[in-house]
Tab-separated table of C-alpha atoms in Angstrom:
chain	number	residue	atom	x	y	z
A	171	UNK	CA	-39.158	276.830	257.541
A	172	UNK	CA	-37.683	274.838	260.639
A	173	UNK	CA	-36.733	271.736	259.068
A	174	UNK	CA	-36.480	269.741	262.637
A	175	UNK	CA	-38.564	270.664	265.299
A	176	UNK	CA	-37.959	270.369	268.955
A	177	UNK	CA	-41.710	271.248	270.245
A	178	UNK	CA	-40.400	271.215	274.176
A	179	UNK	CA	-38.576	274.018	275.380
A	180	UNK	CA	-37.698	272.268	278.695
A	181	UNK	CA	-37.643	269.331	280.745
A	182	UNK	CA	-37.210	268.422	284.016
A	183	UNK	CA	-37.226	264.640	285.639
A	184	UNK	CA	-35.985	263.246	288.460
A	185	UNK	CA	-32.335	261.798	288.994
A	186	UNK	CA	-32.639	258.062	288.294
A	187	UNK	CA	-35.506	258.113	286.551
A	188	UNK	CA	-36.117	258.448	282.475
A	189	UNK	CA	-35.435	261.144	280.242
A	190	UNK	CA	-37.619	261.528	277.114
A	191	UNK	CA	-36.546	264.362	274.948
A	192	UNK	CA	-38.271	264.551	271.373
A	193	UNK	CA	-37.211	265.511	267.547
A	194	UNK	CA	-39.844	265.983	264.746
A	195	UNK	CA	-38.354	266.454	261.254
A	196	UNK	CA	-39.974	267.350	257.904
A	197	UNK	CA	-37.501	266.450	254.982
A	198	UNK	CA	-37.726	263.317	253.945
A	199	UNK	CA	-34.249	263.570	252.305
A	200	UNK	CA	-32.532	263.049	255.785
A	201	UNK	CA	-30.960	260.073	256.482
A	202	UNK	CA	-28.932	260.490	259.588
A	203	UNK	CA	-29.597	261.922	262.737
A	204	UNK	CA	-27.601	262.946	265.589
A	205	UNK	CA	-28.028	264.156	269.169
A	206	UNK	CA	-25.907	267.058	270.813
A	207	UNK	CA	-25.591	267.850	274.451
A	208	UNK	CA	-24.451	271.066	274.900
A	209	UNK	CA	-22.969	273.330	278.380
A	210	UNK	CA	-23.109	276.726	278.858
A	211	UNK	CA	-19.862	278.517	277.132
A	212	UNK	CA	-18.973	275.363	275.379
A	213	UNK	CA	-19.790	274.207	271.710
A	214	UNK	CA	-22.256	270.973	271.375
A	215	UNK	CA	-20.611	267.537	272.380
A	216	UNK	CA	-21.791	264.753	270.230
A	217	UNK	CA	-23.816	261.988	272.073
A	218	UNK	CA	-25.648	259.377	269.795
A	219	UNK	CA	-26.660	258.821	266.178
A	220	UNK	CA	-28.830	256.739	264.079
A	221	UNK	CA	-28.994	256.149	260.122
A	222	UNK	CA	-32.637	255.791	258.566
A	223	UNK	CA	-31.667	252.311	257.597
A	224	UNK	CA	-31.808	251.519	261.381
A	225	UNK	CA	-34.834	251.973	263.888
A	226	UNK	CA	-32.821	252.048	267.647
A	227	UNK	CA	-29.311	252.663	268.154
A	228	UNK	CA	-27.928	252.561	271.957
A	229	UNK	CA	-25.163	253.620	274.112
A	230	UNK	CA	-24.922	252.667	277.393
A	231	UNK	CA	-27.534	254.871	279.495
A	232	UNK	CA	-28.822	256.814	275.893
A	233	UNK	CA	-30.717	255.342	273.056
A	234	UNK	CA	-32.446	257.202	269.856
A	235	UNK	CA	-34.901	255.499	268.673
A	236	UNK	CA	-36.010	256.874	265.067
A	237	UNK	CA	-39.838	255.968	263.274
A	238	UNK	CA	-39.174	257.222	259.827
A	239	UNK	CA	-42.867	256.684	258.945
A	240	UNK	CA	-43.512	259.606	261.667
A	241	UNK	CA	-39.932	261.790	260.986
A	242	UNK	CA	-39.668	261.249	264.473
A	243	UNK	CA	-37.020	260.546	266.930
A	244	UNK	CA	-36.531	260.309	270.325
A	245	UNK	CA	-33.571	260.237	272.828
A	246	UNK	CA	-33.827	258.090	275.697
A	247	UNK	CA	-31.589	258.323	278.988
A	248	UNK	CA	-32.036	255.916	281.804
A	249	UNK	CA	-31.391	256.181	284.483
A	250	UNK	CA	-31.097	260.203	284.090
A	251	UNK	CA	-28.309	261.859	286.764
A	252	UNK	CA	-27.444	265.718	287.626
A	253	UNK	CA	-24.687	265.689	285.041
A	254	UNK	CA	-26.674	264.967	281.959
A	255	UNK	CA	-28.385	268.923	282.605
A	256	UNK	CA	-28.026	269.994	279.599
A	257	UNK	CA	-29.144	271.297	276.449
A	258	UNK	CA	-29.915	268.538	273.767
A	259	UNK	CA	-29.952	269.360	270.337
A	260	UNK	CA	-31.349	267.223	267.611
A	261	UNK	CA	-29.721	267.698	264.088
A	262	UNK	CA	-30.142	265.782	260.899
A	263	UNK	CA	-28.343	265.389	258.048
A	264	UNK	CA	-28.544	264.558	254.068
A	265	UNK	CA	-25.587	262.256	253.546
A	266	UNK	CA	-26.230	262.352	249.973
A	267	UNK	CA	-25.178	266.013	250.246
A	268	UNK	CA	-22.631	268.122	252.282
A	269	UNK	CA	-23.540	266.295	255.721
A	270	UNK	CA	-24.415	270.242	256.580
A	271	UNK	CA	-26.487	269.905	259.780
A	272	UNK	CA	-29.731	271.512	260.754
A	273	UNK	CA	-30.317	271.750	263.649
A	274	UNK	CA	-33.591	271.928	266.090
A	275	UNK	CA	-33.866	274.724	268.659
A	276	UNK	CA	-33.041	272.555	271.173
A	277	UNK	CA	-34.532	271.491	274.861
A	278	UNK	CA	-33.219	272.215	278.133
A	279	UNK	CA	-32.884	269.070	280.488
A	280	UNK	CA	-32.830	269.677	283.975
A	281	UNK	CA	-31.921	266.602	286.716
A	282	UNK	CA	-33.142	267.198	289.739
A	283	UNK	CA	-32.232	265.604	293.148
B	102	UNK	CA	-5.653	269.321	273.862
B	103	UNK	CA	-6.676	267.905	270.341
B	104	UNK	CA	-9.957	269.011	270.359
B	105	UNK	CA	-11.134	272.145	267.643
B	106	UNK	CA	-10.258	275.556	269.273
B	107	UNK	CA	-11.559	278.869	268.374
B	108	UNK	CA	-9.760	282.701	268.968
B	109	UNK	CA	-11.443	284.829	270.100
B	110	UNK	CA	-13.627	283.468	272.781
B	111	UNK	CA	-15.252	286.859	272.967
B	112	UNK	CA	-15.446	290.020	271.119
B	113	UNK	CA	-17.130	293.279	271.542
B	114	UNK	CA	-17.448	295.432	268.579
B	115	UNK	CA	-19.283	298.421	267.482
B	116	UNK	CA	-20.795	298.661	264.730
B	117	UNK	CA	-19.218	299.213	261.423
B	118	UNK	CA	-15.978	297.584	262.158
B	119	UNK	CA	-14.826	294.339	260.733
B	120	UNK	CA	-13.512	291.365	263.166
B	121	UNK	CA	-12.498	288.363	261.986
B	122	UNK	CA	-12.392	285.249	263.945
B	123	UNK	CA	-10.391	281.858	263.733
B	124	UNK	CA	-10.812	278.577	263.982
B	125	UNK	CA	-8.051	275.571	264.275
B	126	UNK	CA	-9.743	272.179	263.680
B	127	UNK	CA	-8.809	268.882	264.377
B	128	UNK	CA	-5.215	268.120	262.930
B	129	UNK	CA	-6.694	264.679	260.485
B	130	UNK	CA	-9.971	266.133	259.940
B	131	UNK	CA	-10.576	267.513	256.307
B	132	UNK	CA	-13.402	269.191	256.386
B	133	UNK	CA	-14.631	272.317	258.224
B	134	UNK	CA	-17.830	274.285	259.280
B	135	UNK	CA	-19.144	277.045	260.030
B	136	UNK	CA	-22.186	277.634	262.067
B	137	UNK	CA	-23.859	280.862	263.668
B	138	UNK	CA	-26.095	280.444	266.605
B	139	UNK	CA	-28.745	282.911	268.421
B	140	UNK	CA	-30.093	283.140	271.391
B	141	UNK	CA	-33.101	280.749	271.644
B	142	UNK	CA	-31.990	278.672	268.714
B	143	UNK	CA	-29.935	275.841	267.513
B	144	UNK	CA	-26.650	276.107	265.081
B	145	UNK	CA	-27.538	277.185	261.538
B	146	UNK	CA	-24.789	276.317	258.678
B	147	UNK	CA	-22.993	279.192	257.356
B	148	UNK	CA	-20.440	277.404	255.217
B	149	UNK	CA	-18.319	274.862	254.865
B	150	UNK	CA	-14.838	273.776	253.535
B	151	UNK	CA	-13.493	270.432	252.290
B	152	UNK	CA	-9.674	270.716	252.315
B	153	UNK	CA	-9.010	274.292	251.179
B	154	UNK	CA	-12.137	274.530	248.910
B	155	UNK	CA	-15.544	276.610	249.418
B	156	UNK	CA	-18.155	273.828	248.632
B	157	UNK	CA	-20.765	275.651	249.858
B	158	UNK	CA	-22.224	278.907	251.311
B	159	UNK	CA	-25.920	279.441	253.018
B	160	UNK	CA	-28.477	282.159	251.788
B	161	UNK	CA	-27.444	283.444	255.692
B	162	UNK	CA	-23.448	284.645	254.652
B	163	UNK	CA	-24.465	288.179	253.068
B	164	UNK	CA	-21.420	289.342	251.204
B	165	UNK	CA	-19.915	290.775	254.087
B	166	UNK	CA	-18.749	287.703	255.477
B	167	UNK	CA	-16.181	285.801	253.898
B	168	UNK	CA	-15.028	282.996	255.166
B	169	UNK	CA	-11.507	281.292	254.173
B	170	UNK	CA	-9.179	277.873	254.756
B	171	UNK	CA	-5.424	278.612	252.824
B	172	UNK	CA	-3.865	275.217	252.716
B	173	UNK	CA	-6.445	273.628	254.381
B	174	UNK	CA	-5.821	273.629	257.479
B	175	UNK	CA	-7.033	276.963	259.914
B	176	UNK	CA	-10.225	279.001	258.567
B	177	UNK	CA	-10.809	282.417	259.332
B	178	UNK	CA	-14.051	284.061	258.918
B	179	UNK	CA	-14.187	287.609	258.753
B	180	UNK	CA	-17.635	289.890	258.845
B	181	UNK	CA	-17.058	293.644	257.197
B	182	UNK	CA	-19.163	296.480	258.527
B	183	UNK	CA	-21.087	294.490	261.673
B	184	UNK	CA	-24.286	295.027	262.441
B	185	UNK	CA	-26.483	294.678	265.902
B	186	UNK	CA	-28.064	291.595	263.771
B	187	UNK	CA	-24.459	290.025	263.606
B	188	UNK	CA	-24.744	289.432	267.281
B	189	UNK	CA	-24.372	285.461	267.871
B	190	UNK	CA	-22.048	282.404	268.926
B	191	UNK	CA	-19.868	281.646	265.901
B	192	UNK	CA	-19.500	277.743	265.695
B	193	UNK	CA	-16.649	275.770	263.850
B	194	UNK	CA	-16.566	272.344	263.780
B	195	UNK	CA	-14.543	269.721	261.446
B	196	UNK	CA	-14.883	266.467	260.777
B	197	UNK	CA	-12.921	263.538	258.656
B	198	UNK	CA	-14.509	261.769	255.845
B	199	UNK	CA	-13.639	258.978	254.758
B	200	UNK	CA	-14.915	255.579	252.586
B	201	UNK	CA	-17.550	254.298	254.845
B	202	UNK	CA	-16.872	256.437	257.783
B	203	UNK	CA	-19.911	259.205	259.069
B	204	UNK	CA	-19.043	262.326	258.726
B	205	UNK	CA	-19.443	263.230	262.970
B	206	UNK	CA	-18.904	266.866	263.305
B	207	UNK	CA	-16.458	268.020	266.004
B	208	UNK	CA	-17.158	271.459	267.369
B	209	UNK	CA	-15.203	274.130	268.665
B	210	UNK	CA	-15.969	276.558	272.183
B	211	UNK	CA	-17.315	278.977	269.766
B	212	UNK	CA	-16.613	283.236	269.536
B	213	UNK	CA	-19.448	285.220	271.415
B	214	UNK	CA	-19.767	288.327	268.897
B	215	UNK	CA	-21.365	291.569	270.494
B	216	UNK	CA	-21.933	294.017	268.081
B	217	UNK	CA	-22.739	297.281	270.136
């Protein structure tokens, strides 16, 4: 049962313009979300995160915006350059818990010129 | 470098023998994870450790892995008798809790496992 759900595979946009990249979730017990960016032959980074009791959270060129009536969230970079290619993982997290992370399969972000 | 670092980056195996793998977290942090990831997928919690203890282990650790953190600091984990299916990136991360502090997971470079 894939708890969060990344439904795009891939993405690619143009340098300067917006990045979009989507995060469905199905437990209602999460309450805090985060974004990864990860490299090839490197663990995930850590980007953004957001707690339920908030609805936007932002960080210079990213912002997650979460609508916890929809379990959905979305990351939001502007303006998008060559570095940010990437995978992005969503993960989310019951704080009440062991702050264990699952994890969405992730979508691959490619900046193009 | 402070960051979490992880030996081996890579190991080839075949199957049947053990390997175990290490992971060196962040000096302050006091807890640490374990995550396994395939190809096409994201991390999936194995275990994870607050100070030296066990708190909890996924449905995924079959009783050949065992995973350990003596004096809370490294954490090995060590799979007996690989299989083909034990073929993944092994993830550690670690992360400091504290009174009104989130719990933001650091990860490690990860160990490639190829279990021929």
């Amino acid at each position: 049962d894939q708890q969060v759900k990344q439904n795009s595979p891939s993405l690619s946009v143009q340098e300067g313009r917006i990045s979009i990249l989507n995060c469905d979730y199905t437990n209602s017990m999460f309450d805090y979300f985060l974004w990864y960016k990860k490299y090839p032959a490197e663990g995930p980074t850590f980007l953004i995160s957001i707690s339920s009791i908030k609805d936007k959270n932002e960080d210079g060129r990213f912002t997650v915006f979460l609508n916890k009536s929809a379990k959905h969230l979305s990351l939001h970079i502007v303006p998008s350059q060559p570095g940010d290619s990437a995978v992005y993982f969503c993960a989310a997290t019951d704080t009440g818990t062991a702050s264990k992370l699952t994890f969405g399969t992730g979508t691959r972000l490619q900046v193009t010129l | 470098d402070t960051g979490v670092s992880q030996d081996p980056r890579h190991k080839i195996t075949k199957r049947g023998q053990n390997v175990t793998f290490r992971c060196d977290p962040i000096s302050e942090h006091n807890r640490l994870y374990w995550y396994r990831q395939t190809l096409g997928q994201g991390p999936e919690f194995l275990t994870y450790f607050q100070n030296e203890a066990q708190l909890e282990k996924s449905r995924l650790l079959s009783d050949r892995f065992s995973a350990e953190r003596p004096k809370g600091s490294f954490s090995t984990l060590e799979i007996q008798r690989t299989e083909q299916g034990d073929s993944a990136m092994y993830l550690c991360a670690s992360s400091y809790t504290g009174t009104g502090l989130r719990d933001e997971q650091f990860f490690g470079p990860g160990t490639r496992l190829t279990v021929l």
